[in-house]
JSON list of C-alpha atoms and ligand atoms in Angstrom, two decimals:
[
{"chain": "A", "resi": 1, "resn": "UNK", "atom": "CA", "xyz": [8.96, -14.07, -55.99]},
{"chain": "A", "resi": 2, "resn": "UNK", "atom": "CA", "xyz": [10.35, -12.36, -59.16]},
{"chain": "A", "resi": 3, "resn": "UNK", "atom": "CA", "xyz": [8.94, -11.05, -62.42]},
{"chain": "A", "resi": 4, "resn": "UNK", "atom": "CA", "xyz": [11.35, -12.26, -65.51]},
{"chain": "A", "resi": 5, "resn": "UNK", "atom": "CA", "xyz": [11.69, -10.43, -68.41]},
{"chain": "A", "resi": 6, "resn": "UNK", "atom": "CA", "xyz": [14.30, -10.63, -72.01]},
{"chain": "A", "resi": 7, "resn": "UNK", "atom": "CA", "xyz": [15.28, -9.22, -75.20]},
{"chain": "A", "resi": 8, "resn": "UNK", "atom": "CA", "xyz": [14.24, -10.07, -78.22]},
{"chain": "A", "resi": 9, "resn": "UNK", "atom": "CA", "xyz": [16.90, -12.16, -79.06]},
{"chain": "A", "resi": 10, "resn": "UNK", "atom": "CA", "xyz": [16.90, -13.77, -75.23]},
{"chain": "A", "resi": 11, "resn": "UNK", "atom": "CA", "xyz": [20.51, -13.16, -75.07]},
{"chain": "A", "resi": 12, "resn": "UNK", "atom": "CA", "xyz": [20.05, -10.86, -71.49]},
{"chain": "A", "resi": 13, "resn": "UNK", "atom": "CA", "xyz": [16.95, -11.49, -69.38]},
{"chain": "A", "resi": 14, "resn": "UNK", "atom": "CA", "xyz": [16.56, -9.63, -66.41]},
{"chain": "A", "resi": 15, "resn": "UNK", "atom": "CA", "xyz": [15.10, -10.36, -63.09]},
{"chain": "A", "resi": 16, "resn": "UNK", "atom": "CA", "xyz": [12.62, -7.58, -60.93]},
{"chain": "A", "resi": 17, "resn": "UNK", "atom": "CA", "xyz": [11.46, -8.43, -57.67]},
{"chain": "A", "resi": 18, "resn": "UNK", "atom": "CA", "xyz": [8.19, -9.09, -57.64]},
{"chain": "A", "resi": 19, "resn": "UNK", "atom": "CA", "xyz": [5.97, -5.92, -56.55]},
{"chain": "A", "resi": 20, "resn": "UNK", "atom": "CA", "xyz": [8.48, -3.80, -57.74]},
{"chain": "A", "resi": 21, "resn": "UNK", "atom": "CA", "xyz": [7.01, -2.96, -60.81]},
{"chain": "A", "resi": 22, "resn": "UNK", "atom": "CA", "xyz": [3.71, -1.23, -59.59]},
{"chain": "A", "resi": 23, "resn": "UNK", "atom": "CA", "xyz": [4.17, 1.68, -58.48]},
{"chain": "A", "resi": 24, "resn": "UNK", "atom": "CA", "xyz": [7.66, 2.66, -60.21]},
{"chain": "A", "resi": 25, "resn": "UNK", "atom": "CA", "xyz": [6.02, 2.47, -64.17]},
{"chain": "A", "resi": 26, "resn": "UNK", "atom": "CA", "xyz": [6.71, 5.72, -65.60]},
{"chain": "A", "resi": 27, "resn": "UNK", "atom": "CA", "xyz": [6.32, 6.48, -69.38]},
{"chain": "A", "resi": 28, "resn": "UNK", "atom": "CA", "xyz": [9.30, 8.75, -71.13]},
{"chain": "A", "resi": 29, "resn": "UNK", "atom": "CA", "xyz": [8.60, 10.36, -74.52]},
{"chain": "A", "resi": 30, "resn": "UNK", "atom": "CA", "xyz": [12.08, 11.87, -74.74]},
{"chain": "A", "resi": 31, "resn": "UNK", "atom": "CA", "xyz": [13.45, 11.64, -77.99]},
{"chain": "A", "resi": 32, "resn": "UNK", "atom": "CA", "xyz": [15.77, 9.98, -77.28]},
{"chain": "A", "resi": 33, "resn": "UNK", "atom": "CA", "xyz": [14.07, 7.38, -75.63]},
{"chain": "A", "resi": 34, "resn": "UNK", "atom": "CA", "xyz": [11.75, 7.50, -79.23]},
{"chain": "A", "resi": 35, "resn": "UNK", "atom": "CA", "xyz": [15.23, 6.58, -80.77]},
{"chain": "A", "resi": 36, "resn": "UNK", "atom": "CA", "xyz": [16.48, 3.77, -78.63]},
{"chain": "A", "resi": 37, "resn": "UNK", "atom": "CA", "xyz": [13.58, 2.12, -79.59]},
{"chain": "A", "resi": 38, "resn": "UNK", "atom": "CA", "xyz": [10.19, 3.43, -80.22]},
{"chain": "A", "resi": 39, "resn": "UNK", "atom": "CA", "xyz": [7.61, 6.02, -79.43]},
{"chain": "A", "resi": 40, "resn": "UNK", "atom": "CA", "xyz": [8.11, 6.41, -76.53]},
{"chain": "A", "resi": 41, "resn": "UNK", "atom": "CA", "xyz": [9.44, 4.31, -73.44]},
{"chain": "A", "resi": 42, "resn": "UNK", "atom": "CA", "xyz": [8.55, 2.95, -70.44]},
{"chain": "A", "resi": 43, "resn": "UNK", "atom": "CA", "xyz": [9.92, 1.72, -67.56]},
{"chain": "A", "resi": 44, "resn": "UNK", "atom": "CA", "xyz": [10.44, 0.39, -64.41]},
{"chain": "A", "resi": 45, "resn": "UNK", "atom": "CA", "xyz": [12.78, 3.42, -62.01]},
{"chain": "A", "resi": 46, "resn": "UNK", "atom": "CA", "xyz": [13.73, 0.31, -59.24]},
{"chain": "A", "resi": 47, "resn": "UNK", "atom": "CA", "xyz": [16.47, 0.11, -57.12]},
{"chain": "A", "resi": 48, "resn": "UNK", "atom": "CA", "xyz": [19.73, -0.89, -58.88]},
{"chain": "A", "resi": 49, "resn": "UNK", "atom": "CA", "xyz": [19.65, -3.92, -56.02]},
{"chain": "A", "resi": 50, "resn": "UNK", "atom": "CA", "xyz": [16.08, -5.72, -56.82]},
{"chain": "A", "resi": 51, "resn": "UNK", "atom": "CA", "xyz": [17.23, -6.38, -60.83]},
{"chain": "A", "resi": 52, "resn": "UNK", "atom": "CA", "xyz": [19.21, -9.11, -61.55]},
{"chain": "A", "resi": 53, "resn": "UNK", "atom": "CA", "xyz": [20.60, -8.74, -64.91]},
{"chain": "A", "resi": 54, "resn": "UNK", "atom": "CA", "xyz": [21.74, -12.17, -66.78]},
{"chain": "A", "resi": 55, "resn": "UNK", "atom": "CA", "xyz": [23.78, -12.21, -70.02]},
{"chain": "A", "resi": 56, "resn": "UNK", "atom": "CA", "xyz": [26.31, -14.70, -70.16]},
{"chain": "A", "resi": 57, "resn": "UNK", "atom": "CA", "xyz": [27.12, -14.42, -74.06]},
{"chain": "A", "resi": 58, "resn": "UNK", "atom": "CA", "xyz": [28.14, -10.35, -72.68]},
{"chain": "A", "resi": 59, "resn": "UNK", "atom": "CA", "xyz": [26.06, -8.78, -75.22]},
{"chain": "A", "resi": 60, "resn": "UNK", "atom": "CA", "xyz": [25.44, -6.16, -73.00]},
{"chain": "A", "resi": 61, "resn": "UNK", "atom": "CA", "xyz": [26.49, -2.81, -74.67]},
{"chain": "A", "resi": 62, "resn": "UNK", "atom": "CA", "xyz": [26.23, 0.59, -73.20]},
{"chain": "A", "resi": 63, "resn": "UNK", "atom": "CA", "xyz": [25.79, 4.13, -74.55]},
{"chain": "A", "resi": 64, "resn": "UNK", "atom": "CA", "xyz": [26.74, 6.68, -73.38]},
{"chain": "A", "resi": 65, "resn": "UNK", "atom": "CA", "xyz": [24.18, 9.84, -74.14]},
{"chain": "A", "resi": 66, "resn": "UNK", "atom": "CA", "xyz": [25.54, 12.72, -74.31]},
{"chain": "A", "resi": 67, "resn": "UNK", "atom": "CA", "xyz": [22.48, 14.72, -75.17]},
{"chain": "A", "resi": 68, "resn": "UNK", "atom": "CA", "xyz": [19.15, 14.58, -72.71]},
{"chain": "A", "resi": 69, "resn": "UNK", "atom": "CA", "xyz": [17.27, 16.88, -72.12]},
{"chain": "A", "resi": 70, "resn": "UNK", "atom": "CA", "xyz": [18.68, 17.00, -68.92]},
{"chain": "A", "resi": 71, "resn": "UNK", "atom": "CA", "xyz": [21.66, 17.99, -69.73]},
{"chain": "A", "resi": 72, "resn": "UNK", "atom": "CA", "xyz": [22.93, 14.63, -67.21]},
{"chain": "A", "resi": 73, "resn": "UNK", "atom": "CA", "xyz": [25.12, 11.79, -69.74]},
{"chain": "A", "resi": 74, "resn": "UNK", "atom": "CA", "xyz": [22.81, 9.12, -69.32]},
{"chain": "A", "resi": 75, "resn": "UNK", "atom": "CA", "xyz": [24.13, 5.08, -69.89]},
{"chain": "A", "resi": 76, "resn": "UNK", "atom": "CA", "xyz": [22.05, 3.47, -72.49]},
{"chain": "A", "resi": 77, "resn": "UNK", "atom": "CA", "xyz": [22.38, -0.49, -72.00]},
{"chain": "A", "resi": 78, "resn": "UNK", "atom": "CA", "xyz": [21.34, -2.65, -75.14]},
{"chain": "A", "resi": 79, "resn": "UNK", "atom": "CA", "xyz": [21.35, -5.92, -76.34]},
{"chain": "A", "resi": 80, "resn": "UNK", "atom": "CA", "xyz": [24.25, -5.81, -79.15]},
{"chain": "A", "resi": 81, "resn": "UNK", "atom": "CA", "xyz": [22.48, -8.69, -80.79]},
{"chain": "A", "resi": 82, "resn": "UNK", "atom": "CA", "xyz": [19.11, -7.57, -81.03]},
{"chain": "A", "resi": 83, "resn": "UNK", "atom": "CA", "xyz": [18.67, -3.67, -80.49]},
{"chain": "A", "resi": 84, "resn": "UNK", "atom": "CA", "xyz": [16.49, -4.27, -77.61]},
{"chain": "A", "resi": 85, "resn": "UNK", "atom": "CA", "xyz": [16.53, -1.32, -74.99]},
{"chain": "A", "resi": 86, "resn": "UNK", "atom": "CA", "xyz": [17.68, -3.37, -71.41]},
{"chain": "A", "resi": 87, "resn": "UNK", "atom": "CA", "xyz": [18.25, -0.20, -69.40]},
{"chain": "A", "resi": 88, "resn": "UNK", "atom": "CA", "xyz": [19.50, 3.38, -68.16]},
{"chain": "A", "resi": 89, "resn": "UNK", "atom": "CA", "xyz": [21.22, 4.98, -65.32]},
{"chain": "A", "resi": 90, "resn": "UNK", "atom": "CA", "xyz": [21.93, 8.93, -65.48]},
{"chain": "A", "resi": 91, "resn": "UNK", "atom": "CA", "xyz": [24.95, 9.65, -63.93]},
{"chain": "A", "resi": 92, "resn": "UNK", "atom": "CA", "xyz": [22.49, 10.32, -60.69]},
{"chain": "A", "resi": 93, "resn": "UNK", "atom": "CA", "xyz": [21.00, 7.35, -60.93]},
{"chain": "A", "resi": 94, "resn": "UNK", "atom": "CA", "xyz": [24.95, 5.65, -59.81]},
{"chain": "A", "resi": 95, "resn": "UNK", "atom": "CA", "xyz": [25.18, 8.22, -56.69]},
{"chain": "A", "resi": 96, "resn": "UNK", "atom": "CA", "xyz": [20.71, 6.73, -55.12]},
{"chain": "A", "resi": 97, "resn": "UNK", "atom": "CA", "xyz": [21.39, 2.74, -56.99]},
{"chain": "A", "resi": 98, "resn": "UNK", "atom": "CA", "xyz": [18.34, 3.40, -59.23]},
{"chain": "A", "resi": 99, "resn": "UNK", "atom": "CA", "xyz": [18.15, 2.20, -62.33]},
{"chain": "A", "resi": 100, "resn": "UNK", "atom": "CA", "xyz": [15.14, 2.69, -65.07]},
{"chain": "A", "resi": 101, "resn": "UNK", "atom": "CA", "xyz": [14.56, -0.97, -66.42]},
{"chain": "A", "resi": 102, "resn": "UNK", "atom": "CA", "xyz": [12.76, -0.83, -69.74]},
{"chain": "A", "resi": 103, "resn": "UNK", "atom": "CA", "xyz": [9.28, -2.05, -68.91]},
{"chain": "A", "resi": 104, "resn": "UNK", "atom": "CA", "xyz": [9.19, -4.11, -72.01]},
{"chain": "A", "resi": 105, "resn": "UNK", "atom": "CA", "xyz": [11.16, -6.89, -71.35]},
{"chain": "A", "resi": 106, "resn": "UNK", "atom": "CA", "xyz": [8.40, -8.41, -69.53]},
{"chain": "A", "resi": 107, "resn": "UNK", "atom": "CA", "xyz": [5.53, -9.40, -71.14]},
{"chain": "A", "resi": 108, "resn": "UNK", "atom": "CA", "xyz": [3.16, -7.14, -69.58]},
{"chain": "A", "resi": 109, "resn": "UNK", "atom": "CA", "xyz": [3.49, -4.14, -68.27]},
{"chain": "A", "resi": 110, "resn": "UNK", "atom": "CA", "xyz": [2.24, -2.12, -65.47]},
{"chain": "A", "resi": 111, "resn": "UNK", "atom": "CA", "xyz": [0.94, 0.95, -66.04]},
{"chain": "A", "resi": 112, "resn": "UNK", "atom": "CA", "xyz": [2.03, 4.11, -65.90]},
{"chain": "A", "resi": 113, "resn": "UNK", "atom": "CA", "xyz": [1.57, 6.57, -63.15]},
{"chain": "A", "resi": 114, "resn": "UNK", "atom": "CA", "xyz": [4.16, 9.77, -64.18]},
{"chain": "A", "resi": 115, "resn": "UNK", "atom": "CA", "xyz": [4.74, 10.62, -67.16]},
{"chain": "A", "resi": 116, "resn": "UNK", "atom": "CA", "xyz": [8.51, 12.69, -67.83]},
{"chain": "A", "resi": 117, "resn": "UNK", "atom": "CA", "xyz": [9.75, 14.75, -70.69]},
{"chain": "A", "resi": 118, "resn": "UNK", "atom": "CA", "xyz": [5.66, 15.25, -71.87]},
{"chain": "A", "resi": 119, "resn": "UNK", "atom": "CA", "xyz": [7.46, 18.20, -74.22]},
{"chain": "A", "resi": 120, "resn": "UNK", "atom": "CA", "xyz": [8.09, 15.33, -76.75]},
{"chain": "A", "resi": 121, "resn": "UNK", "atom": "CA", "xyz": [4.85, 13.97, -76.56]},
{"chain": "A", "resi": 122, "resn": "UNK", "atom": "CA", "xyz": [3.46, 13.66, -80.45]},
{"chain": "A", "resi": 123, "resn": "UNK", "atom": "CA", "xyz": [-0.03, 16.14, -80.07]},
{"chain": "A", "resi": 124, "resn": "UNK", "atom": "CA", "xyz": [-2.45, 12.74, -80.84]},
{"chain": "A", "resi": 125, "resn": "UNK", "atom": "CA", "xyz": [-0.92, 11.23, -78.37]},
{"chain": "A", "resi": 126, "resn": "UNK", "atom": "CA", "xyz": [-2.96, 11.56, -75.15]},
{"chain": "A", "resi": 127, "resn": "UNK", "atom": "CA", "xyz": [-1.71, 12.75, -71.58]},
{"chain": "A", "resi": 128, "resn": "UNK", "atom": "CA", "xyz": [-2.13, 9.45, -69.68]},
{"chain": "A", "resi": 129, "resn": "UNK", "atom": "CA", "xyz": [-0.65, 9.80, -66.02]},
{"chain": "A", "resi": 130, "resn": "UNK", "atom": "CA", "xyz": [1.08, 12.27, -63.75]},
{"chain": "A", "resi": 131, "resn": "UNK", "atom": "CA", "xyz": [3.32, 14.49, -65.02]},
{"chain": "A", "resi": 132, "resn": "UNK", "atom": "CA", "xyz": [6.37, 15.56, -63.68]},
{"chain": "A", "resi": 133, "resn": "UNK", "atom": "CA", "xyz": [8.97, 17.08, -66.39]},
{"chain": "A", "resi": 134, "resn": "UNK", "atom": "CA", "xyz": [7.75, 19.19, -69.31]},
{"chain": "B", "resi": 201, "resn": "ZN", "atom": "ZN1", "xyz": [18.90, -9.57, -77.72]},
{"chain": "B", "resi": 202, "resn": "ZN", "atom": "ZN1", "xyz": [13.12, 9.19, -72.19]}
]
């Protein structure tokens, strides 16, 4: 069983092993995620092996984000046709095989249990989950 998501134009679709979203959902408030898509991003931090990306038209682009909160470069992959963020991967993630898959590719998102980069959270946004990083 898997759940299937896609970018706005559907050039890129993703398949995630079902169940992986429930305990991997985290919200990131960093300015870079906000600029890449919305006011914040909801991500499933999952094993790359549990994600299948279908990109038959070669629409997926990579922006190497070097101005990250952690200071470590992060690949931000997005659909070059419609601009939807698809996933991010840190240099650490390339070693551990973890990716931050954008939860908003799916029609429904699992509730985040962790918040990242809360220093960039707007003052009007309430805390909604545990915090592991300021
Ligand atoms: Zn697209
Ligand atoms: Zn972020």
